[in-house]
């Protein structure tokens, strides 16, 4: 027991004395110190009357009394409200800004996730006069640029100096939600796109984003927002693409536009996940300043409190029949069925649609499909026009769809983290939810099988 505890102890000293989010309670909006009344109304319009524990804990470290003095690493279960935990303090702080510049950047690994997060910002930011943009490649790059950059009005018959025109380009947004690829496109090629005024960088689904380089977006952003003069150009050439040489977006020292007479503020970073990495090498990439670790309870990863886990033991060749029986008993409740690959997603979805007895609408959602098809499917699922979504891991992380009561692992997840994220598509925001995993008897064994499923209840067919 002691051994196990020692083994799970984080290597980094600052991770060993975290703020325990489970000691916080929901806080009614009326009791939240310093909340801007306009934001209170916006939150109420979203149906929110109190903040969740992780939101209260982050509020303390950002608005008061913490005042954004430390970078925050937040490890909190799926569905616990991490999005609003960073969106609300950022919007509240920027509400005092005088001039519109790009001040906050939120990076997410997928387009659908970025769209979801943009919607959260868009629900509160306009209340205090802030504008939110999206850089995900949903529209053409030209359309995206016209949303992000404000061009000066040109008068006919006057000849303008191109250099002067470049100076006149201004950000049309205060907050940008982006995927790494499109972000790099704008950094490399969009005239007038600059990170020189950036104050907040949020890396959501951090462990996922740190797993791949994504065109070196992170070192590029860090380099462009570094304010010390000495390092500015010396390191850049070692990793940045050649196009970088022509960029003029490096943060200037001195007085910051829109924050009258105040020196350039430090770039504050907030990194989040339900399965935050504790790997020092990975975290080092973020170049965190005096980081503070916020986590929930003592276990490394936590499942949502009201999640019920079940395992269904069956022979491999009978899995489709067990799944059909399970879906039949779930009736019209919304359900996501996870498979191990895009190919098996397609096969399983085709097969299920041949079972006439299943009088529910079933669609696939996978990385093989075009984005427009995926977005259409997701919309129909949100609206309840589809009851079952068969998905590869494209749906695993972060997606928030109201009313998903059930998740089925048709194929056993290969990693504990995958199980946490898949199961976390249900039992969100304190709601009840069930996660079923189909296993053949050998899959119960082995380290993952034991650690994942020993607490799950065994289920017979026709369980309801
Ligand atoms: N204070 C609140 N009161 C009521 N509902 C809330 C509150 N905060 C967030 N929610 C709702 O809770 C749900 C989950 O929030 P969110 O998507 O931010 O979770 P998350 O912690 O980021 O999950 P994941 O790790 O899966 O990405 C959303 O539907 C959101 O609207």
Coordinates of C-alpha atoms and ligand atoms in Angstrom, one line a residue:
X1 CA 0.0 0.0 0.0
X2 CA 2.8 2.4 1.1
X3 CA 4.8 1.3 -2.0
X4 CA 1.9 2.0 -4.3
X5 CA 1.4 5.4 -2.7
X6 CA 5.1 6.2 -3.2
X7 CA 5.0 5.1 -6.8
X8 CA 2.1 7.4 -7.6
X9 CA 3.8 10.4 -5.9
X10 CA 4.6 13.1 -8.5
X11 CA 8.3 13.6 -9.3
X12 CA 7.9 17.4 -9.4
X13 CA 8.0 18.9 -5.9
X14 CA 5.4 21.6 -6.7
X15 CA 3.0 18.8 -7.7
X16 CA 3.3 17.2 -4.3
X17 CA 1.5 19.9 -2.4
X18 CA -1.5 20.7 -4.6
X19 CA -4.7 22.6 -3.9
X20 CA -7.3 20.0 -3.3
X21 CA -10.4 20.9 -5.3
X22 CA -12.5 18.3 -3.5
X23 CA -12.4 20.5 -0.4
X24 CA -14.2 23.3 -2.2
X25 CA -18.0 23.5 -2.5
X26 CA -20.4 25.0 -5.1
X27 CA -20.6 28.8 -4.7
X28 CA -23.8 30.7 -5.5
X29 CA -23.1 33.6 -7.9
X30 CA -24.3 36.0 -5.3
X31 CA -21.5 35.0 -3.0
X32 CA -18.7 35.0 -5.5
X33 CA -16.4 37.9 -4.6
X34 CA -15.8 40.5 -7.3
X35 CA -18.0 39.0 -10.0
X36 CA -18.9 41.6 -12.6
X37 CA -22.7 42.0 -12.4
X38 CA -22.9 41.9 -16.3
X39 CA -21.2 38.5 -16.2
X40 CA -23.5 37.3 -13.5
X41 CA -26.5 38.1 -15.8
X42 CA -24.8 36.3 -18.7
X43 CA -24.2 33.2 -16.5
X44 CA -27.8 33.3 -15.3
X45 CA -28.9 33.4 -18.9
X46 CA -26.9 30.2 -19.5
X47 CA -28.9 28.6 -16.6
X48 CA -25.9 28.8 -14.2
X49 CA -26.8 29.9 -10.6
X50 CA -23.6 28.7 -8.8
X51 CA -20.0 27.8 -9.7
X52 CA -18.7 24.3 -9.4
X53 CA -15.8 23.5 -7.0
X54 CA -13.0 23.7 -9.7
X55 CA -14.4 27.0 -10.9
X56 CA -14.4 28.4 -7.4
X57 CA -10.8 27.1 -6.8
X58 CA -9.6 28.7 -10.0
X59 CA -11.5 31.9 -9.3
X60 CA -9.5 32.2 -6.0
X61 CA -6.2 31.8 -7.8
X62 CA -7.0 34.2 -10.6
X63 CA -9.3 37.0 -9.6
X64 CA -8.8 36.9 -5.8
X65 CA -6.7 36.7 -3.8
X66 CA -4.4 34.9 -6.2
X67 CA -4.4 37.5 -8.9
X68 CA -3.0 35.3 -11.7
X69 CA 0.4 35.4 -10.0
X70 CA 1.1 31.8 -10.7
X71 CA 0.6 29.6 -13.7
X72 CA -2.1 27.0 -13.1
X73 CA -2.1 23.2 -13.8
X74 CA -5.6 21.9 -13.3
X75 CA -6.4 18.2 -13.1
X76 CA -10.1 17.8 -12.6
X77 CA -12.6 15.0 -13.6
X78 CA -14.4 15.0 -16.9
X79 CA -17.6 17.1 -16.9
X80 CA -16.5 19.1 -13.8
X81 CA -16.7 22.4 -15.6
X82 CA -13.1 23.1 -16.5
X83 CA -14.0 25.3 -19.5
X84 CA -15.8 27.9 -17.5
X85 CA -13.1 27.7 -14.8
X86 CA -10.7 29.5 -17.1
X87 CA -13.2 31.4 -19.4
X88 CA -14.8 33.3 -16.6
X89 CA -11.7 34.8 -14.9
X90 CA -10.1 35.6 -18.3
X91 CA -13.2 37.4 -19.5
X92 CA -13.6 39.3 -16.2
X93 CA -10.0 40.5 -16.2
X94 CA -10.1 41.6 -19.8
X95 CA -13.3 43.5 -19.3
X96 CA -11.2 46.4 -18.1
X97 CA -9.2 46.6 -21.3
X98 CA -9.3 49.9 -23.3
X99 CA -8.0 48.9 -26.7
X100 CA -8.9 45.7 -28.6
X101 CA -5.9 43.4 -29.1
X102 CA -5.5 39.7 -29.0
X103 CA -5.0 39.1 -25.3
X104 CA -6.1 35.5 -24.7
X105 CA -5.4 32.4 -26.7
X106 CA -7.0 29.0 -26.0
X107 CA -5.6 26.0 -27.9
X108 CA -7.5 22.7 -28.2
X109 CA -6.6 19.6 -30.2
X110 CA -9.7 19.3 -32.4
X111 CA -12.1 21.5 -34.3
X112 CA -15.3 20.3 -32.7
X113 CA -13.8 20.9 -29.2
X114 CA -12.6 24.4 -30.2
X115 CA -16.1 25.2 -31.5
X116 CA -17.6 24.1 -28.2
X117 CA -15.2 26.2 -26.1
X118 CA -15.8 29.2 -28.4
X119 CA -19.5 28.9 -27.6
X120 CA -18.8 29.1 -23.9
X121 CA -16.7 32.3 -24.3
X122 CA -19.3 33.7 -26.8
X123 CA -22.0 33.3 -24.1
X124 CA -20.2 35.6 -21.6
X125 CA -17.6 37.8 -23.4
X126 CA -20.0 40.1 -25.3
X127 CA -21.7 41.0 -22.0
X128 CA -18.5 43.0 -21.1
X129 CA -17.8 44.2 -24.7
X130 CA -15.2 41.5 -25.6
X131 CA -15.1 39.8 -28.9
X132 CA -14.2 36.1 -29.5
X133 CA -12.7 34.6 -32.6
X134 CA -12.2 31.1 -33.9
X135 CA -9.2 29.7 -35.9
X136 CA -9.9 26.1 -36.8
X137 CA -10.2 25.9 -40.5
X138 CA -13.9 25.6 -40.5
X139 CA -14.2 28.4 -43.2
X140 CA -11.7 29.4 -45.8
X141 CA -8.6 31.1 -44.6
X142 CA -9.7 34.4 -46.2
X143 CA -13.0 34.3 -44.4
X144 CA -11.2 33.5 -41.1
X145 CA -8.8 36.4 -41.6
X146 CA -11.6 38.8 -42.2
X147 CA -13.1 37.7 -38.9
X148 CA -9.9 38.1 -37.0
X149 CA -8.3 41.2 -38.5
X150 CA -9.8 44.6 -38.8
X151 CA -8.7 46.5 -41.9
X152 CA -8.6 50.3 -42.2
X153 CA -11.2 51.9 -44.4
X154 CA -9.5 53.0 -47.6
X155 CA -10.6 56.1 -49.4
X156 CA -10.9 55.9 -53.2
X157 CA -8.3 57.8 -55.2
X158 CA -5.7 57.9 -52.4
X159 CA -2.4 56.1 -52.8
X160 CA -1.4 54.3 -49.5
X161 CA 2.0 53.2 -48.4
X162 CA 1.8 49.4 -47.8
X163 CA 4.0 49.7 -44.7
X164 CA 1.5 52.3 -43.2
X165 CA -1.4 50.0 -44.1
X166 CA 0.3 47.1 -42.2
X167 CA 0.6 49.3 -39.1
X168 CA -3.1 50.1 -39.4
X169 CA -4.2 46.4 -39.2
X170 CA -5.7 45.6 -35.9
X171 CA -7.1 42.5 -34.2
X172 CA -10.8 42.2 -34.4
X173 CA -10.9 39.9 -31.4
X174 CA -9.8 39.9 -27.8
X175 CA -9.9 36.2 -27.3
X176 CA -9.0 33.5 -29.9
X177 CA -9.9 29.8 -29.7
X178 CA -7.7 27.8 -32.0
X179 CA -6.5 24.4 -33.1
X180 CA -2.7 24.3 -33.5
X181 CA -2.6 23.9 -37.3
X182 CA -4.7 26.9 -38.1
X183 CA -3.0 28.9 -35.4
X184 CA 0.4 28.3 -37.1
X185 CA -1.1 29.2 -40.5
X186 CA -2.1 32.7 -39.0
X187 CA 1.2 33.1 -37.2
X188 CA 3.2 32.3 -40.4
X189 CA 1.1 34.1 -43.0
X190 CA -1.6 36.4 -41.8
X191 CA -0.7 40.1 -42.0
X192 CA -1.6 41.9 -38.9
X193 CA -1.9 38.7 -36.8
X194 CA 0.2 39.3 -33.7
X195 CA 0.7 37.7 -30.3
X196 CA 2.7 40.6 -29.0
X197 CA -0.1 41.6 -26.6
X198 CA -1.0 38.2 -25.4
X199 CA -1.6 37.9 -21.6
X200 CA -3.3 34.5 -21.3
X201 CA -2.5 31.2 -22.8
X202 CA -4.8 28.2 -22.1
X203 CA -3.7 24.8 -23.2
X204 CA -6.8 22.6 -22.8
X205 CA -6.5 18.8 -23.0
X206 CA -2.9 19.4 -22.3
X207 CA -1.7 15.8 -22.3
X208 CA -3.2 15.3 -25.7
X209 CA -1.6 18.5 -27.1
X210 CA 1.8 17.7 -25.6
X211 CA 1.7 14.2 -27.2
X212 CA 2.4 15.6 -30.7
X213 CA 4.4 18.6 -31.9
X214 CA 1.7 20.0 -34.2
X215 CA 4.1 22.0 -36.3
X216 CA 5.9 23.2 -33.1
X217 CA 3.1 25.5 -32.2
X218 CA 4.0 25.6 -28.5
X219 CA 7.7 26.7 -28.8
X220 CA 6.6 29.2 -31.4
X221 CA 4.0 30.8 -29.2
X222 CA 6.3 30.8 -26.3
X223 CA 9.0 32.4 -28.3
X224 CA 6.7 35.1 -29.7
X225 CA 5.4 36.0 -26.3
X226 CA 8.7 36.1 -24.5
X227 CA 9.5 39.6 -23.3
X228 CA 13.2 39.4 -22.4
X229 CA 15.2 41.1 -25.0
X230 CA 18.3 38.9 -24.9
X231 CA 16.6 35.6 -25.9
X232 CA 14.4 37.0 -28.5
X233 CA 16.2 36.1 -31.6
X234 CA 18.9 33.8 -30.5
X235 CA 16.8 30.6 -29.9
X236 CA 14.3 31.2 -32.6
X237 CA 16.3 30.0 -35.5
X238 CA 16.8 26.6 -33.8
X239 CA 13.2 25.4 -34.2
X240 CA 11.1 27.9 -36.1
X241 CA 10.3 27.5 -39.8
X242 CA 12.1 29.8 -42.2
X243 CA 9.0 31.9 -42.8
X244 CA 9.4 33.0 -39.2
X245 CA 12.3 35.3 -40.2
X246 CA 9.8 37.7 -41.7
X247 CA 7.5 37.9 -38.8
X248 CA 7.1 41.1 -36.8
X249 CA 5.0 39.6 -34.0
X250 CA 7.5 39.3 -31.2
X251 CA 6.3 41.0 -28.0
X252 CA 7.8 44.4 -27.4
X253 CA 9.0 45.4 -24.0
X254 CA 7.7 48.6 -22.5
X255 CA 4.2 50.0 -22.1
X256 CA 1.4 47.8 -23.2
X257 CA -1.4 49.1 -25.5
X258 CA -4.7 49.4 -23.7
X259 CA -3.3 48.9 -20.2
X260 CA -2.4 52.5 -19.6
X261 CA 1.1 53.0 -18.3
X262 CA 1.4 49.4 -17.2
X263 CA 4.5 47.4 -18.3
X264 CA 3.9 44.4 -20.5
X265 CA 2.3 41.8 -18.2
X266 CA 3.8 38.3 -18.0
X267 CA 2.1 35.7 -20.1
X268 CA -0.1 33.7 -17.7
X269 CA -0.6 30.0 -18.6
X270 CA -3.4 27.7 -17.6
X271 CA -3.1 24.1 -18.5
X272 CA -5.9 21.6 -18.0
X273 CA -7.0 18.0 -18.4
X274 CA -9.0 15.2 -16.7
X275 CA -5.8 13.2 -17.0
X276 CA -3.0 15.8 -16.6
X277 CA 0.4 14.5 -17.3
X278 CA 2.9 14.5 -14.4
X279 CA 5.8 13.8 -16.6
X280 CA 8.5 16.5 -15.9
X281 CA 9.9 16.4 -19.5
X282 CA 6.5 17.0 -21.0
X283 CA 5.6 19.8 -18.5
X284 CA 8.9 21.4 -19.1
X285 CA 7.8 22.2 -22.6
X286 CA 5.2 24.6 -21.2
X287 CA 7.9 26.8 -19.4
X288 CA 5.6 27.3 -16.5
X289 CA 6.1 30.2 -14.0
X290 CA 5.9 29.2 -10.3
X291 CA 3.2 26.7 -11.2
X292 CA 0.4 25.8 -8.8
X293 CA -1.2 22.3 -9.1
X294 CA -4.9 22.0 -8.6
X295 CA -6.3 18.4 -8.4
X296 CA -9.3 16.6 -7.0
X297 CA -8.6 14.2 -4.1
X298 CA -5.7 11.9 -3.7
X299 CA -6.1 9.5 -6.6
X300 CA -4.3 10.5 -9.8
X301 CA -7.4 10.4 -12.0
X302 CA -10.9 10.4 -10.8
X303 CA -14.1 9.3 -12.5
X304 CA -17.2 11.5 -12.1
X305 CA -19.0 10.8 -8.8
X306 CA -22.3 9.7 -10.3
X307 CA -20.9 7.4 -12.9
X308 CA -22.0 3.7 -12.6
X309 CA -19.6 1.2 -14.3
X310 CA -20.7 -2.2 -15.6
X311 CA -18.9 -5.0 -17.4
X312 CA -20.5 -7.4 -19.7
X313 CA -18.5 -10.6 -20.1
X314 CA -19.2 -12.4 -23.4
X315 CA -17.5 -14.4 -26.2
X316 CA -15.9 -12.2 -28.9
X317 CA -18.1 -13.5 -31.6
X318 CA -21.3 -12.7 -29.6
X319 CA -20.4 -9.1 -29.0
X320 CA -22.6 -7.7 -31.7
X321 CA -25.6 -9.6 -30.2
X322 CA -24.9 -8.4 -26.7
X323 CA -24.6 -4.9 -27.9
X324 CA -27.9 -5.1 -29.7
X325 CA -29.6 -6.5 -26.6
X326 CA -28.0 -3.7 -24.5
X327 CA -29.1 -0.9 -26.9
X328 CA -32.6 -2.4 -27.0
X329 CA -32.9 -2.2 -23.3
X330 CA -31.6 1.4 -23.2
X331 CA -34.5 2.4 -25.5
X332 CA -34.3 5.9 -26.8
X333 CA -31.7 7.2 -24.3
X334 CA -28.7 8.9 -25.9
X335 CA -25.7 6.6 -26.1
X336 CA -22.2 6.7 -27.5
X337 CA -20.6 3.4 -28.5
X338 CA -16.8 3.4 -28.7
X339 CA -14.8 1.1 -30.9
X340 CA -11.0 0.8 -31.3
X341 CA -10.6 2.1 -34.8
X342 CA -12.2 4.1 -37.6
X343 CA -12.6 0.9 -39.6
X344 CA -14.5 -1.0 -36.9
X345 CA -16.6 2.1 -36.2
X346 CA -17.8 1.9 -39.8
X347 CA -18.3 -1.9 -39.8
X348 CA -20.2 -1.8 -36.5
X349 CA -22.4 1.1 -37.5
X350 CA -23.3 -0.6 -40.8
X351 CA -24.1 -3.9 -38.9
X352 CA -26.3 -2.2 -36.3
X353 CA -28.3 -0.4 -39.0
X354 CA -29.2 -3.9 -40.4
X355 CA -30.9 -4.9 -37.2
X356 CA -34.5 -4.1 -37.9
X357 CA -35.5 -4.5 -34.2
X358 CA -33.5 -1.5 -33.2
X359 CA -35.9 1.3 -33.8
X360 CA -33.5 4.0 -33.0
X361 CA -31.4 6.2 -35.3
X362 CA -27.7 5.2 -35.3
X363 CA -24.9 7.1 -37.0
X364 CA -21.1 6.9 -37.1
X365 CA -18.7 9.7 -36.1
X366 CA -15.1 9.1 -37.0
X367 CA -11.9 10.7 -38.1
X368 CA -12.3 9.2 -41.5
X369 CA -15.3 11.3 -42.3
X370 CA -15.2 14.8 -43.7
X371 CA -15.5 17.6 -41.0
X372 CA -18.8 18.8 -42.6
X373 CA -20.3 15.3 -42.2
X374 CA -19.1 15.0 -38.6
X375 CA -20.4 18.4 -37.7
X376 CA -23.8 17.5 -39.2
X377 CA -23.9 14.3 -37.2
X378 CA -22.9 16.0 -34.0
X379 CA -25.6 18.6 -34.5
X380 CA -28.3 15.9 -35.0
X381 CA -27.1 14.0 -32.0
X382 CA -27.2 17.2 -29.8
X383 CA -30.7 17.8 -31.1
X384 CA -31.8 14.3 -30.2
X385 CA -32.5 13.3 -33.9
X386 CA -29.9 10.5 -33.5
X387 CA -29.9 8.3 -30.4
X388 CA -26.8 6.3 -30.8
X389 CA -23.4 7.5 -32.1
X390 CA -20.8 4.9 -32.9
X391 CA -17.5 6.5 -32.6
X392 CA -13.8 5.9 -32.8
X393 CA -11.7 8.0 -30.4
X394 CA -12.6 11.2 -32.3
X395 CA -15.4 11.6 -29.7
X396 CA -13.4 10.6 -26.7
X397 CA -12.1 13.9 -25.3
X398 CA -13.9 16.9 -24.1
X399 CA -17.1 16.6 -26.1
X400 CA -20.1 17.8 -24.1
X401 CA -23.4 16.6 -25.4
X402 CA -26.4 17.2 -23.1
X403 CA -28.4 14.1 -22.2
X404 CA -25.9 11.4 -22.9
X405 CA -26.9 8.8 -20.3
X406 CA -24.8 5.9 -21.5
X407 CA -21.4 5.1 -22.9
X408 CA -20.5 1.7 -24.2
X409 CA -17.0 0.4 -24.7
X410 CA -17.6 -2.0 -27.5
X411 CA -13.9 -2.5 -27.6
X412 CA -11.9 -2.4 -24.4
X413 CA -9.9 0.9 -24.2
X414 CA -6.2 0.2 -24.4
X415 CA -5.2 2.8 -21.7
X416 CA -6.7 3.9 -18.4
X417 CA -6.7 7.5 -19.7
X418 CA -8.8 6.5 -22.7
X419 CA -11.3 4.8 -20.4
X420 CA -11.5 8.0 -18.2
X421 CA -12.2 10.2 -21.2
X422 CA -14.6 7.9 -22.9
X423 CA -16.6 7.2 -19.7
X424 CA -16.6 11.0 -19.1
X425 CA -18.9 11.7 -22.0
X426 CA -21.7 10.8 -19.5
X427 CA -22.3 11.7 -15.9
X428 CA -21.3 15.3 -16.6
X429 CA -22.0 18.3 -14.4
X430 CA -23.2 16.1 -11.5
X431 CA -25.7 14.1 -13.6
X432 CA -26.1 10.3 -13.4
X433 CA -24.5 8.2 -16.1
X434 CA -23.6 4.6 -17.0
X435 CA -20.5 3.2 -18.7
X436 CA -20.8 -0.4 -20.0
X437 CA -17.7 -2.3 -21.2
X438 CA -17.9 -5.5 -23.2
X439 CA -15.1 -7.9 -22.3
X440 CA -14.3 -11.5 -23.1
X441 CA -13.0 -13.3 -20.1
X442 CA -9.3 -13.0 -20.9
X443 CA -9.6 -9.2 -21.1
X444 CA -10.6 -9.1 -17.4
X445 CA -7.0 -10.2 -16.6
X446 CA -3.9 -8.1 -17.2
X447 CA -3.0 -4.8 -15.5
X448 CA -5.4 -2.6 -17.3
X449 CA -8.3 -5.1 -17.0
X450 CA -7.8 -5.4 -13.3
X451 CA -7.3 -1.7 -12.5
X452 CA -10.1 -0.6 -14.7
X453 CA -12.8 -3.1 -14.2
X454 CA -12.4 -4.6 -10.7
X455 CA -15.0 -2.2 -9.3
X456 CA -17.4 -2.5 -12.2
X457 CA -20.6 -4.4 -11.7
X458 CA -21.0 -7.6 -13.7
X459 CA -24.1 -7.4 -16.0
X460 CA -26.2 -10.1 -17.5
X461 CA -28.1 -9.6 -20.8
X462 CA -31.6 -8.2 -20.3
X463 CA -30.3 -6.3 -17.2
X464 CA -33.2 -3.9 -17.0
Ligands
LIG1 N1 -21.4 26.2 -12.8 C1 -22.1 25.4 -13.6 N2 -23.4 25.1 -13.3 C2 -24.1 24.3 -14.2 N3 -23.6 23.7 -15.3 C3 -22.3 23.9 -15.5 C4 -21.5 24.8 -14.7 N4 -20.3 24.8 -15.2 C5 -20.3 24.0 -16.3 N5 -21.5 23.5 -16.5 C6 -21.8 22.5 -17.5 O1 -21.1 21.3 -17.2 C7 -20.8 20.6 -18.4 C8 -19.4 20.2 -18.4 O2 -18.5 21.3 -18.5 P1 -17.1 21.2 -19.3 O3 -17.4 20.8 -20.7 O4 -16.5 22.5 -19.1 O5 -16.4 20.1 -18.5 P2 -14.9 19.6 -18.5 O6 -14.4 19.6 -17.1 O7 -14.1 20.5 -19.4 O8 -15.0 18.2 -19.1 P3 -13.9 17.3 -20.0 O9 -12.8 17.0 -19.2 O10 -14.7 16.2 -20.5 O11 -13.5 18.3 -21.1 C9 -21.2 21.5 -19.5 O12 -22.4 21.1 -20.1 C10 -21.4 22.9 -18.9 O13 -22.3 23.7 -19.5

